[in-house]
mmCIF file of C-alpha atoms in Angstrom:
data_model
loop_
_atom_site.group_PDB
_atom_site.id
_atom_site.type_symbol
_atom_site.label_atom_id
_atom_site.label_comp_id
_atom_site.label_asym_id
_atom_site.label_seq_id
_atom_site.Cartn_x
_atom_site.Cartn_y
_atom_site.Cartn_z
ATOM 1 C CA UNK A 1 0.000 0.000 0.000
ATOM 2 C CA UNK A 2 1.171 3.658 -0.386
ATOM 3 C CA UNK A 3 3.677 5.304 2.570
ATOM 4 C CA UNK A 4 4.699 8.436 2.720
ATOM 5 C CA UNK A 5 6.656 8.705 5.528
ATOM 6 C CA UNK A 6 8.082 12.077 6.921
ATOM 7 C CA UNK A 7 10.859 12.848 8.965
ATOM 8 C CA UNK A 8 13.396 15.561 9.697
ATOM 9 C CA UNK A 9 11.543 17.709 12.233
ATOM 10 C CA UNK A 10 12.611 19.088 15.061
ATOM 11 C CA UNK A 11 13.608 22.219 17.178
ATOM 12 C CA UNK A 12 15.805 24.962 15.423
ATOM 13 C CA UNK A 13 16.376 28.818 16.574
ATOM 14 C CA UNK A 14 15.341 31.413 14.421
ATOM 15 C CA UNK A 15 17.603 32.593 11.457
ATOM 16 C CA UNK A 16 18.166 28.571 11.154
ATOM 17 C CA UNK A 17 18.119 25.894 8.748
ATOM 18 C CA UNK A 18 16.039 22.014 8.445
ATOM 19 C CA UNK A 19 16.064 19.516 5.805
ATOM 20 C CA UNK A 20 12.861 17.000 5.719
ATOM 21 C CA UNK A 21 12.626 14.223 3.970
ATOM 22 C CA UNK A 22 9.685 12.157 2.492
ATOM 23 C CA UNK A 23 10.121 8.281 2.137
ATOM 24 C CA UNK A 24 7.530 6.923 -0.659
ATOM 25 C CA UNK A 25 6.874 3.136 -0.771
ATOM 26 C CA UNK A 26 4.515 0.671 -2.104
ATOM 27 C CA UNK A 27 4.043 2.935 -5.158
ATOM 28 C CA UNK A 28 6.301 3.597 -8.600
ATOM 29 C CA UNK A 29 7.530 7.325 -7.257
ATOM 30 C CA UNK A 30 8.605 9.144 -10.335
ATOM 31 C CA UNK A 31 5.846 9.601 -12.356
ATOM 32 C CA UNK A 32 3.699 11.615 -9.801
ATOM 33 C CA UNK A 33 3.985 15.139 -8.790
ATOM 34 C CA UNK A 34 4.624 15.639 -5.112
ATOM 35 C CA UNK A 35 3.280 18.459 -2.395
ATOM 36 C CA UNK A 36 4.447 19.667 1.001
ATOM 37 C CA UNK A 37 1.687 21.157 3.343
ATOM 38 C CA UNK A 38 1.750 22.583 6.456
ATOM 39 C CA UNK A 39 -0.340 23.410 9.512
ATOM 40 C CA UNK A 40 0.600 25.459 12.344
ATOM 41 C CA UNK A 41 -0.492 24.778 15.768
ATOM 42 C CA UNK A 42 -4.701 24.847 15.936
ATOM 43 C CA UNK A 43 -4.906 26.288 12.503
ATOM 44 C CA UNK A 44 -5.745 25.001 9.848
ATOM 45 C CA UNK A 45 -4.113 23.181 6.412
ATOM 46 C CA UNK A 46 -1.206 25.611 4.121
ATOM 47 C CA UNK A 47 -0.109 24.300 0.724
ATOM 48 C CA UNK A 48 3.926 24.738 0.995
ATOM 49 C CA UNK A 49 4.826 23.468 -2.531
ATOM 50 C CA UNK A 50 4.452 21.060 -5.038
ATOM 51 C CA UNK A 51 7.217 19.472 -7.470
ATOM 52 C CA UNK A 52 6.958 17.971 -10.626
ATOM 53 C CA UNK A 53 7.622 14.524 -11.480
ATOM 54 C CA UNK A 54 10.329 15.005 -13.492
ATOM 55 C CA UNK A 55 11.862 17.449 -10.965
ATOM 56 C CA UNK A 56 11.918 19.740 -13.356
ATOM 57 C CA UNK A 57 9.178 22.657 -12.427
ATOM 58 C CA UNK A 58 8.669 23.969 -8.948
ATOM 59 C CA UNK A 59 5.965 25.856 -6.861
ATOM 60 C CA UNK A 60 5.827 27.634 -3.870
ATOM 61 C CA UNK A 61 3.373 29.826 -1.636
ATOM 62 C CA UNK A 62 4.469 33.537 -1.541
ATOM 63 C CA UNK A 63 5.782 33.225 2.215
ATOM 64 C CA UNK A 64 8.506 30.646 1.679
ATOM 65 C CA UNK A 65 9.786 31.558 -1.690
ATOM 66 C CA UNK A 66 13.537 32.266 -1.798
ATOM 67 C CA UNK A 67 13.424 30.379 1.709
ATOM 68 C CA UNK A 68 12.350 26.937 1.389
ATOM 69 C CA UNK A 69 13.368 24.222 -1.563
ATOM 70 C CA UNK A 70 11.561 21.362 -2.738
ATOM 71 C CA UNK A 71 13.630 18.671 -4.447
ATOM 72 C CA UNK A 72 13.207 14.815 -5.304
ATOM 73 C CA UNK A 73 15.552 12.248 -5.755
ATOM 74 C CA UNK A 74 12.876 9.287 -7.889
ATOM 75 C CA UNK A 75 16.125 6.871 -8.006
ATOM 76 C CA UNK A 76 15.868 6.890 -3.756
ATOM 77 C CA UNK A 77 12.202 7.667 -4.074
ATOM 78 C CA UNK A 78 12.594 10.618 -1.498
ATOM 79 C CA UNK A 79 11.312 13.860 -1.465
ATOM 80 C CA UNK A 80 12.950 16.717 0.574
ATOM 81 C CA UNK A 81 12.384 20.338 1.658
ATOM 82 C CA UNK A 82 15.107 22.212 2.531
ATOM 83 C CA UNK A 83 13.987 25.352 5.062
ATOM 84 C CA UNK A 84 16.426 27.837 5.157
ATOM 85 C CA UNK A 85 15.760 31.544 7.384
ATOM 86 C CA UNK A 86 13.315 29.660 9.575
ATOM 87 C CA UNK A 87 10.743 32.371 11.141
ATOM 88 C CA UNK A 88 8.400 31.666 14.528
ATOM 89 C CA UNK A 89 5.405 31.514 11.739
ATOM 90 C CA UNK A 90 6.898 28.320 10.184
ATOM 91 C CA UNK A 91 6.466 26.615 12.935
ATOM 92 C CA UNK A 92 3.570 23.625 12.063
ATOM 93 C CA UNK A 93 3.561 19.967 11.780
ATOM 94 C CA UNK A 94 5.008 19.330 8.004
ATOM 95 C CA UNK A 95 2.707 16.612 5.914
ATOM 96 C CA UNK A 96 4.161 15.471 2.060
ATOM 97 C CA UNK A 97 1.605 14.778 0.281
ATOM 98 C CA UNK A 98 0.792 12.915 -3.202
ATOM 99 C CA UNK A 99 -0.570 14.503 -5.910
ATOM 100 C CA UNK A 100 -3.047 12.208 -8.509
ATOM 101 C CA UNK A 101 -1.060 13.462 -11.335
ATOM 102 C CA UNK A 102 2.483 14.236 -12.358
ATOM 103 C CA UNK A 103 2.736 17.664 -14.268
ATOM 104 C CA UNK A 104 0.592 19.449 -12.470
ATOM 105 C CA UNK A 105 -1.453 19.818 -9.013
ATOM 106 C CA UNK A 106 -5.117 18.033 -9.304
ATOM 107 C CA UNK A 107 -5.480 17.319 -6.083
ATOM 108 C CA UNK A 108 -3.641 15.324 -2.960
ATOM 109 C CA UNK A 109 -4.642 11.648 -2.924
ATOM 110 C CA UNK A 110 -1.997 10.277 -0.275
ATOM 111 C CA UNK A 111 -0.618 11.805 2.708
ATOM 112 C CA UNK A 112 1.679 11.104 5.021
ATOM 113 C CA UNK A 113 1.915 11.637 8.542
ATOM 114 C CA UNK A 114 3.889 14.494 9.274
ATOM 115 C CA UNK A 115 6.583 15.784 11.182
ATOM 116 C CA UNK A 116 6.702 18.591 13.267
ATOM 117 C CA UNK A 117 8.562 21.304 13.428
ATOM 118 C CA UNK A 118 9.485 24.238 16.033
ATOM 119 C CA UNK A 119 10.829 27.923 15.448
ATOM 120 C CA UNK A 120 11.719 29.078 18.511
ATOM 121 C CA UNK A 121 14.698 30.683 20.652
ATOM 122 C CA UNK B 1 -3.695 38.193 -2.714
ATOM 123 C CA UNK B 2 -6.126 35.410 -3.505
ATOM 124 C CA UNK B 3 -7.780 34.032 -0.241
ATOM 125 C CA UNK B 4 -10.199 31.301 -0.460
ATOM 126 C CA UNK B 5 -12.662 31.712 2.331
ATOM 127 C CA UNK B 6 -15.074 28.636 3.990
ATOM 128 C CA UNK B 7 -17.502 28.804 7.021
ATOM 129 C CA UNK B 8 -15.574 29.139 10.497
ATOM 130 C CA UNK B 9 -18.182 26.622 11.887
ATOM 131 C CA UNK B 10 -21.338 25.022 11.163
ATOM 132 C CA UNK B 11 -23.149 22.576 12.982
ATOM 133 C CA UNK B 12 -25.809 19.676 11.900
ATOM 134 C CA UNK B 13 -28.509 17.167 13.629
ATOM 135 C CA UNK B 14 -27.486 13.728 13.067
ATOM 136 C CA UNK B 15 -29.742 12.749 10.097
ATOM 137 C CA UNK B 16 -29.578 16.194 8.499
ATOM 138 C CA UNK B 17 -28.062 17.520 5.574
ATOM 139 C CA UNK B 18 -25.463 20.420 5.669
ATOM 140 C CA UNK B 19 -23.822 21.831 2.790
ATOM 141 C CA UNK B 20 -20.002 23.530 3.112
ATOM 142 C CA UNK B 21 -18.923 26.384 0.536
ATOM 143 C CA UNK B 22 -15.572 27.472 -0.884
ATOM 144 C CA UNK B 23 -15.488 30.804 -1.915
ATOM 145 C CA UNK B 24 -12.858 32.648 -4.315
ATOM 146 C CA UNK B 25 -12.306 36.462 -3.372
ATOM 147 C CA UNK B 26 -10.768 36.901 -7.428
ATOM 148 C CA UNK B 27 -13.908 35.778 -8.195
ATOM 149 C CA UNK B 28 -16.196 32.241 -9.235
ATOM 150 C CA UNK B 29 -15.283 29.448 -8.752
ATOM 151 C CA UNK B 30 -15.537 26.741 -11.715
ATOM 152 C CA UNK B 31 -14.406 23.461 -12.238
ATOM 153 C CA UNK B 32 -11.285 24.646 -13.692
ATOM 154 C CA UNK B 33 -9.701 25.114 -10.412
ATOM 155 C CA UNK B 34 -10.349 21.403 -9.604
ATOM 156 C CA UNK B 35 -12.300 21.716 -6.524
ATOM 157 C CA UNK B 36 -11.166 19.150 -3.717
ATOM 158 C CA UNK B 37 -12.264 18.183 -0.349
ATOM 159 C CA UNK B 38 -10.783 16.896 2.256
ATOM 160 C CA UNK B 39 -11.615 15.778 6.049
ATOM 161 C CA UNK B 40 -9.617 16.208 9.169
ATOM 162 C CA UNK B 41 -9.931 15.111 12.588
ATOM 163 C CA UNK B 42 -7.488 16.206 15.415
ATOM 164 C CA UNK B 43 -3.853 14.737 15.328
ATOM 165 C CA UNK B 44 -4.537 12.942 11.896
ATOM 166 C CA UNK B 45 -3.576 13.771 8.391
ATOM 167 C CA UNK B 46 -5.848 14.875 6.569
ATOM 168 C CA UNK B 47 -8.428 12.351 4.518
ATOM 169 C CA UNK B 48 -9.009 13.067 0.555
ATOM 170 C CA UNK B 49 -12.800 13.078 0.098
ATOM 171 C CA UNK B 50 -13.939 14.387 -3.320
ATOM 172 C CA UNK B 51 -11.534 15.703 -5.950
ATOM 173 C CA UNK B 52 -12.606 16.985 -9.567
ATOM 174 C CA UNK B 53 -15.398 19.163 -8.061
ATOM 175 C CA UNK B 54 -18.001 16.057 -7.455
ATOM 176 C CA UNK B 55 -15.932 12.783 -7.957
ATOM 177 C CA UNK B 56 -15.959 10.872 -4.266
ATOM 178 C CA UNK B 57 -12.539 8.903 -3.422
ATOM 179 C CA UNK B 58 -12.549 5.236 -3.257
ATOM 180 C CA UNK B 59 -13.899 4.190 0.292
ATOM 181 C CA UNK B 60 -16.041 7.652 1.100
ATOM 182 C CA UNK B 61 -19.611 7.411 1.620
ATOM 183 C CA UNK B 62 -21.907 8.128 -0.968
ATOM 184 C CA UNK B 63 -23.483 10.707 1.416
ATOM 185 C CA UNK B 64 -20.951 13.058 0.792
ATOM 186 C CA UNK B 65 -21.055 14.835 -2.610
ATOM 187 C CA UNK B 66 -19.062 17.808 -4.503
ATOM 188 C CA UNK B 67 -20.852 20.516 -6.434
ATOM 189 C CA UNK B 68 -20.635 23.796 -8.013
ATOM 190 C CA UNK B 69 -23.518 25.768 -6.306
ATOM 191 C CA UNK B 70 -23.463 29.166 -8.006
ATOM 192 C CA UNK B 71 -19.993 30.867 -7.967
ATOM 193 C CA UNK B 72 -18.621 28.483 -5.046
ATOM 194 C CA UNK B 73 -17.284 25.061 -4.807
ATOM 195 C CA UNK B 74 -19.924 23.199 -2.109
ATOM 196 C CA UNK B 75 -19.682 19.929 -0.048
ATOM 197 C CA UNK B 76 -22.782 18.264 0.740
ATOM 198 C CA UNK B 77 -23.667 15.785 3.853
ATOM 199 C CA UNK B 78 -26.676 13.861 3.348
ATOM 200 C CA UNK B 79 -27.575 12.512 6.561
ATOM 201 C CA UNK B 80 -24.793 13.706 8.731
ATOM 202 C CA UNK B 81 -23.758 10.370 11.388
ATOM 203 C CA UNK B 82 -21.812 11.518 14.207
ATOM 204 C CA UNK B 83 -18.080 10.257 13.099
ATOM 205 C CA UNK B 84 -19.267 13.059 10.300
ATOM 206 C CA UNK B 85 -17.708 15.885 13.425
ATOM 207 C CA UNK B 86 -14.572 16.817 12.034
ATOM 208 C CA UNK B 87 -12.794 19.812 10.022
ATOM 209 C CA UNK B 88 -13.393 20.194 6.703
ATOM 210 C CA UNK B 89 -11.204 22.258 3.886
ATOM 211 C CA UNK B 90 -11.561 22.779 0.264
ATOM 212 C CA UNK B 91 -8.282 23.310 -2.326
ATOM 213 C CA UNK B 92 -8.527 25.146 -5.230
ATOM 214 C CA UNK B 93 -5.860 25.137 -7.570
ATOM 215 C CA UNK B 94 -4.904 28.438 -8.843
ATOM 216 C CA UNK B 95 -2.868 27.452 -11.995
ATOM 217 C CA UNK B 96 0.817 27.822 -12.569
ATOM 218 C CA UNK B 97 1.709 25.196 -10.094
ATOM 219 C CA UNK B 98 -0.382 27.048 -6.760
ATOM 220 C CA UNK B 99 -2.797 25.805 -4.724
ATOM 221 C CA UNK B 100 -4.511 27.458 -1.943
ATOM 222 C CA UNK B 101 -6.340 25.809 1.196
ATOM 223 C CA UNK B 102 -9.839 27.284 2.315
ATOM 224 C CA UNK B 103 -9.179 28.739 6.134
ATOM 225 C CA UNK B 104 -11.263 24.894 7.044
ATOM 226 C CA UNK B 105 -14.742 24.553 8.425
ATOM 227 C CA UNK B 106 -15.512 22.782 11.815
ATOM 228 C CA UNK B 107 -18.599 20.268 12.076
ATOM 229 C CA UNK B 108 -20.402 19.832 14.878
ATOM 230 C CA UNK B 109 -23.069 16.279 14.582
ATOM 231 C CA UNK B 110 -25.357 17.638 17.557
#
């Protein structure tokens, strides 16, 4: 069956840095597009960013652009955000997410459980 | 800034029928934007329900149904059962690769 499971979270002071990854399983990785989403504590869901199949074409919500990198590696069948400038409002538990398609968001059909993660001095 | 906007809160007798919008502040909503719903109780990811404005996941009850009502994307309950209490959030997708989360509705089954 399809996994998606995240991991990477953690504490990290403001100004810092976090890599999480996203192990996929029990499905043929590379030819679907791939989403992180986020939700800070008692609100509610935040598309991150998405990533094409191919790796080729990325997205981002205005807030973490120039911040935050999606990537994908489809011969480890990992996905990864890299979170660099980290800000108190980042803080939120960190879901990946499968999109239906592969070139371009339809909508999320698998999701894993997510990790959390903590701005904070 | 495009903000997509849903009920706070709504609440429904067990039995009744409830229906959830999804509201676009650039404008109406269509089936371009590949409406999609999704279900959330506390400390769980969330659970895809309909995608495609009105096509129901594999597994979800038939009460629950997708529609365009007017300029908004809706989510219907047909005779709401109590597991039914939960939060509730439309995606829209925006084109050129964004998507955007409604701000989530809570149901209450009371």
């Amino acid at each position: 069956q399809v996994q998606l499971v995240e991991s990477g979270g953690g504490v990290v002071q403001p100004g810092g840095s976090l890599r999480l990854s996203c192990a996929a399983s029990g499905f043929t990785f590379s030819p679907y597009g791939m989403h992180w989403v986020r939700q800070a504590p008692g609100k509610g869901l935040e598309w991150v960013a998405f990533i094409r199949y191919d790796g080729l074409y990325k997205y981002y919500t205005d807030s973490v652009k120039g911040r935050f990198t999606i990537s994908r590696d489809n011969s480890k069948n990992t996905l990864s955000l890299h979170m660099n400038s980290l800000r108190p409002e980042d803080t939120a538990v960190y879901f990946c997410a499968r999109d239906n398609t592969g070139e371009q968001p339809y909508y999320f059909d698998y999701w894993g459980q997510g990790t959390p993660v903590t701005v904070s001095s | 800034q495009t903000v997509v906007t849903q009920e706070p809160s709504f609440s429904v007798s067990p039995g009744g029928t409830v229906t959830l919008t999804c509201v676009l502040n650039s404008g109406s909503v269509s089936t371009s934007h590949y409406p999609s719903w999704y279900q959330q109780t506390p400390g769980q990811p969330p659970r895809t329900l309909i995608y495609g404005t009105d096509t129901r996941c594999s597994g979800v009850p038939a009460r629950f149904s997708g529609s365009i009502l007017g300029d908004k994307a809706a989510l219907t309950i047909t005779g709401a059962q109590a597991d039914d209490e939960s939060d509730y959030y439309c995606v829209l997708y925006l084109g050129n690769g964004i998507s955007v989360f409604g701000g989530g509705t809570k149901l209450a089954v009371l």
